[in-house]
Coordinates of C-alpha atoms in Angstrom, one line a residue:
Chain A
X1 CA -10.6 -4.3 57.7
X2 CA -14.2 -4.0 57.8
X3 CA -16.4 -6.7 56.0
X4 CA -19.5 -5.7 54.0
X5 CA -22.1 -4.8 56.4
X6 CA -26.2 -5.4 55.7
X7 CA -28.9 -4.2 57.7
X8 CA -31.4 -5.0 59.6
X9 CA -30.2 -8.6 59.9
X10 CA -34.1 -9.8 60.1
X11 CA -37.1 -8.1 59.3
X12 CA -40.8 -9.0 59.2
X13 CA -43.2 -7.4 57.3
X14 CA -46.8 -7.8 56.1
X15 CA -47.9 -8.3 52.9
X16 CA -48.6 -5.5 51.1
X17 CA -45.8 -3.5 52.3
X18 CA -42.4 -2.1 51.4
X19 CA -39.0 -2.7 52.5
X20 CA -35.6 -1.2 52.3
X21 CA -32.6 -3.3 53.2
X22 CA -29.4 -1.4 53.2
X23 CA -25.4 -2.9 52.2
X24 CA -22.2 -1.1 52.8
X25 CA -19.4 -2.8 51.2
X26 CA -15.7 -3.0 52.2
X27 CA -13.8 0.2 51.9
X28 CA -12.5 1.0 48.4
X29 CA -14.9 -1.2 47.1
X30 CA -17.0 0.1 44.2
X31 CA -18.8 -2.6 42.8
X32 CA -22.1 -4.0 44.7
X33 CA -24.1 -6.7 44.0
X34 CA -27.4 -8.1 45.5
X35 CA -28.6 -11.9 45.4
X36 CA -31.7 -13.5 46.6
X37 CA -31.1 -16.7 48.7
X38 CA -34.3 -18.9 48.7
X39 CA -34.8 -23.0 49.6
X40 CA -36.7 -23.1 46.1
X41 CA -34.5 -21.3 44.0
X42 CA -31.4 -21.0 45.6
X43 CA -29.3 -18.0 45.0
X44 CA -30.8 -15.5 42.4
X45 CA -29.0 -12.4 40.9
X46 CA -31.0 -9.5 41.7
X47 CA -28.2 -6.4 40.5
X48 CA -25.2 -5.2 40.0
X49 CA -23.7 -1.6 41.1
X50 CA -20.9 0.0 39.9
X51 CA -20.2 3.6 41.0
X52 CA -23.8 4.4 41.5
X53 CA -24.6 3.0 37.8
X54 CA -26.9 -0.4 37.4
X55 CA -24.5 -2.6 35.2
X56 CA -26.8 -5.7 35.0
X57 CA -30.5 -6.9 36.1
X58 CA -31.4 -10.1 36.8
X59 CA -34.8 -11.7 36.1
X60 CA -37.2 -9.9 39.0
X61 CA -40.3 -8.2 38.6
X62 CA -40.1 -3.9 38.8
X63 CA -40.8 -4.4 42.4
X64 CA -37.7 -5.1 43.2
X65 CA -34.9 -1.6 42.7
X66 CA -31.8 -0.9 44.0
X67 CA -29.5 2.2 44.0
X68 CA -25.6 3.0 45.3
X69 CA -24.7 6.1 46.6
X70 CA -21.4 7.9 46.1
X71 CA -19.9 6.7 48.9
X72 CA -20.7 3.0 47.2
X73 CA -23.7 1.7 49.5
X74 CA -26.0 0.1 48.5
X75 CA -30.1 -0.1 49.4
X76 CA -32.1 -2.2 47.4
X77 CA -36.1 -1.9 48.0
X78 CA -39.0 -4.3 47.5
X79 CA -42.4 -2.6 47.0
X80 CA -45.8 -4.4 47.7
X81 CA -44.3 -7.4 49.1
X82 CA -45.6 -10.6 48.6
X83 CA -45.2 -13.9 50.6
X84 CA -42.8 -15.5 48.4
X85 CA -40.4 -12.6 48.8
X86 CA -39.4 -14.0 51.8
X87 CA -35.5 -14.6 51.6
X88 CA -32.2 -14.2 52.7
X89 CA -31.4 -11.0 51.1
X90 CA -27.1 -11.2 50.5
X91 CA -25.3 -8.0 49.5
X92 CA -21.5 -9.2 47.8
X93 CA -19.2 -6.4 47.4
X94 CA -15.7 -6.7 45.0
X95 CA -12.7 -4.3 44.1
X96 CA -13.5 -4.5 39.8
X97 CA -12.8 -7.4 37.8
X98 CA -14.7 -10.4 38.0
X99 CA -11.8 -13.1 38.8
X100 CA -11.1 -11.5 42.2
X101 CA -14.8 -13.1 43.6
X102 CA -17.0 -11.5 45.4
X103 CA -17.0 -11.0 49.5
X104 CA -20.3 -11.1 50.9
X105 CA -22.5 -10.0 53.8
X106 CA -24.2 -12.0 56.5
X107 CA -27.1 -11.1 54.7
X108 CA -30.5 -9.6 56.2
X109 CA -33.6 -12.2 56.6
X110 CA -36.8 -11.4 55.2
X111 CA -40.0 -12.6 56.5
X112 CA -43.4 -11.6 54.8
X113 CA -46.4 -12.7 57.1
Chain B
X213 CA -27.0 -19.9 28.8
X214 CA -24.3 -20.0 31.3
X215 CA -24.7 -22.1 34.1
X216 CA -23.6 -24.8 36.9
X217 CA -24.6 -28.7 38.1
X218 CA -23.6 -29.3 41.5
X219 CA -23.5 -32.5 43.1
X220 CA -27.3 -33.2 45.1
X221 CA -26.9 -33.3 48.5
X222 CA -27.3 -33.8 51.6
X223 CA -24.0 -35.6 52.1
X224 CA -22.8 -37.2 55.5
X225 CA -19.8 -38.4 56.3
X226 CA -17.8 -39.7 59.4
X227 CA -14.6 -37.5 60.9
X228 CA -11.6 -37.8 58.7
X229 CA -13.4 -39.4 55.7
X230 CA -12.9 -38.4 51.9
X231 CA -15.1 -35.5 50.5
X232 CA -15.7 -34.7 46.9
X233 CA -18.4 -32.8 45.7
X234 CA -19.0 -32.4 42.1
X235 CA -19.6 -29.2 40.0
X236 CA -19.6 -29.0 36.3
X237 CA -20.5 -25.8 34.2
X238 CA -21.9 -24.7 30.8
X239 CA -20.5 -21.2 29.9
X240 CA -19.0 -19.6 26.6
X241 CA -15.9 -17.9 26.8
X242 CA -13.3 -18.7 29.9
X243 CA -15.0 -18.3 32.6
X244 CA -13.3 -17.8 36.4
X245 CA -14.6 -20.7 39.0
X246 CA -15.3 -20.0 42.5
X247 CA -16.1 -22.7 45.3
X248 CA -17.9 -20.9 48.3
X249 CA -18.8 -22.2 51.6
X250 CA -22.0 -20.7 53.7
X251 CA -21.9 -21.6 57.6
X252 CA -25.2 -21.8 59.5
X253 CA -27.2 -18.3 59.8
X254 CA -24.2 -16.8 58.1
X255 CA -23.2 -15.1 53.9
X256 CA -21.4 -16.9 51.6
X257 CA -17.7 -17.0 52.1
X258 CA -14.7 -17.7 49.4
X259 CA -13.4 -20.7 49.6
X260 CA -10.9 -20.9 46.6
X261 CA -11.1 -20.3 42.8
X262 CA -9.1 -20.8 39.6
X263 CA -9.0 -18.4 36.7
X264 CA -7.6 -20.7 33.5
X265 CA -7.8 -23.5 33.0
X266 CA -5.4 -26.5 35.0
X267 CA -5.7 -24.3 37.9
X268 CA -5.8 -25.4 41.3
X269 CA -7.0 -23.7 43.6
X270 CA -7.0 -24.6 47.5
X271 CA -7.6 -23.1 51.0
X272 CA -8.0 -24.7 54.2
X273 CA -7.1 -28.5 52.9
X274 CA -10.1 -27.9 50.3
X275 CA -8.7 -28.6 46.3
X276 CA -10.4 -27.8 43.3
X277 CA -8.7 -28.0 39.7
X278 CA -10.4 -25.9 36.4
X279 CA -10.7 -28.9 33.9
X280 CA -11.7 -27.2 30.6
X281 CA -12.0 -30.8 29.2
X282 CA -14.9 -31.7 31.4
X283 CA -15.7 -28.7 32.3
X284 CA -15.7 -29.6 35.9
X285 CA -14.6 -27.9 38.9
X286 CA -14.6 -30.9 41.9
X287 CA -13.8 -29.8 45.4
X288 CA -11.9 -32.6 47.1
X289 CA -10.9 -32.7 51.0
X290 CA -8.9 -35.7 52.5
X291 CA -10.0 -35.9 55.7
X292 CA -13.1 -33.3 56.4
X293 CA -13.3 -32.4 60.1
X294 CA -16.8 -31.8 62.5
X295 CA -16.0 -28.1 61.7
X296 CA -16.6 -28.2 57.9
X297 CA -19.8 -29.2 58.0
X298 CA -21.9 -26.3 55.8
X299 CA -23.8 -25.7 52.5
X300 CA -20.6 -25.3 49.9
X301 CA -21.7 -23.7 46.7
X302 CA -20.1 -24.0 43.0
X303 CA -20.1 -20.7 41.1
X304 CA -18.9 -19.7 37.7
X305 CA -18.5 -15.7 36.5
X306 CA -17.3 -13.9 33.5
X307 CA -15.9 -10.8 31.9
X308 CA -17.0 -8.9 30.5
X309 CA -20.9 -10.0 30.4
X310 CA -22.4 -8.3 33.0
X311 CA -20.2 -9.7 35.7
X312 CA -22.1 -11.6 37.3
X313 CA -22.2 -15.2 39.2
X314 CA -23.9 -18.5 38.3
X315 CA -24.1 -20.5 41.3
X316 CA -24.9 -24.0 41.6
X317 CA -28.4 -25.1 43.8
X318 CA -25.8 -25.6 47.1
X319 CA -24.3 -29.1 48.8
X320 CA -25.0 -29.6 52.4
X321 CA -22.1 -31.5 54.0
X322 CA -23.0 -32.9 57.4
X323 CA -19.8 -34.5 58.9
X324 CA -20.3 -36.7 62.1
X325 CA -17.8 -37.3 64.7

């Protein structure tokens, strides 16, 4: 069985531009969430997907957006990046309730220069 | 709000020592507890969890028991091996408010041979 599966695994980009990252969960799973993984902060809730609807937003600027597609990916984007975007990026994926925990992604690595 | 105090790290020990690491929480309601461990370079993986309270939940030699009355969740290992060594995070998540997790700021365990 397939785990959930982010891509690119790294990325650099300059400041100033955009980014799309991409998450495809594990089959049959309709619920996606993103998180933000920095030394500072540690993990951040970014959002939550569930069949293609945003269920909950964490505290980010407008910037930051996301979407699910029918077939349950996932892309998030980040628009006129800044320097302190620069994360680990993790896409979690789940079956429904919260109890069963979340299985995550290896998660794609953001650099802004 | 909701959240969770995990034990500061870094934390070293020798090969077959004790491990605890300590995670407490602040959350209305009965929350589900969730220990995960994240490997070098790699997402976060499930570890164990507990649902109600007085349960234990284990994997891998790792023990963790949901103590309402102290709202704790300690993750306990008799004798850790080389191979453990990691960042092990304590997360807490609820229905039905949005679904997401609270994670604790991460303990890195360091065990020398």
């Amino acid at each position: 069985k397939a785990g959930v599966t982010q891509t690119p695994r790294y990325l650099i980009k300059t400041r100033g531009q955009q980014v799309t990252l991409s998450c495809s969960p594990i089959s049959g799973h309709r619920s996606v969430s993103w998180y933000q993984q920095t030394p500072g902060q540690g993990l951040q809730f970014l959002f939550e997907y569930f069949s293609e609807t945003q269920r909950n937003k964490g505290n980010f600027p407008g910037r930051f957006s996301g979407r699910q597609f029918s077939n349950s990916r996932s892309e998030m984007n980040v628009s006129t990046l800044e320097l302190g975007d620069s994360a680990l990026y993790l896409c979690a994926s789940r079956i429904g309730a919260s109890s069963h925990g979340y299985t995550f992604g290896s998660g794609t690595r953001l650099t802004v220069v | 709000g909701d959240s969770v105090t995990q034990m500061e790290g870094p934390v070293t020990l020798s090969e077959e020592a004790f491990l605890t690491i300590n995670c407490t929480y602040t959350a209305t309601g009965y929350p589900s507890l969730f220990w995960y461990v994240q490997y070098p370079g790699e997402g976060l993986q499930l570890l164990l969890k507990a649902t109600k309270a007085d349960d234990k939940g284990s994997n891998k030699g790792f023990e963790a028991t949901y103590r309402k009355e102290t709202t704790s969740f300690h993750l306990e290992k008799g004798s850790v091996q080389v191979s453990d060594s990691a960042v092990y995070f304590c997360a807490l998540s609820k229905v039905p408010t949005g679904n997401q997790f609270y994670f604790g700021t991460g303990t890195s365990l360091t065990v020398i041979p």
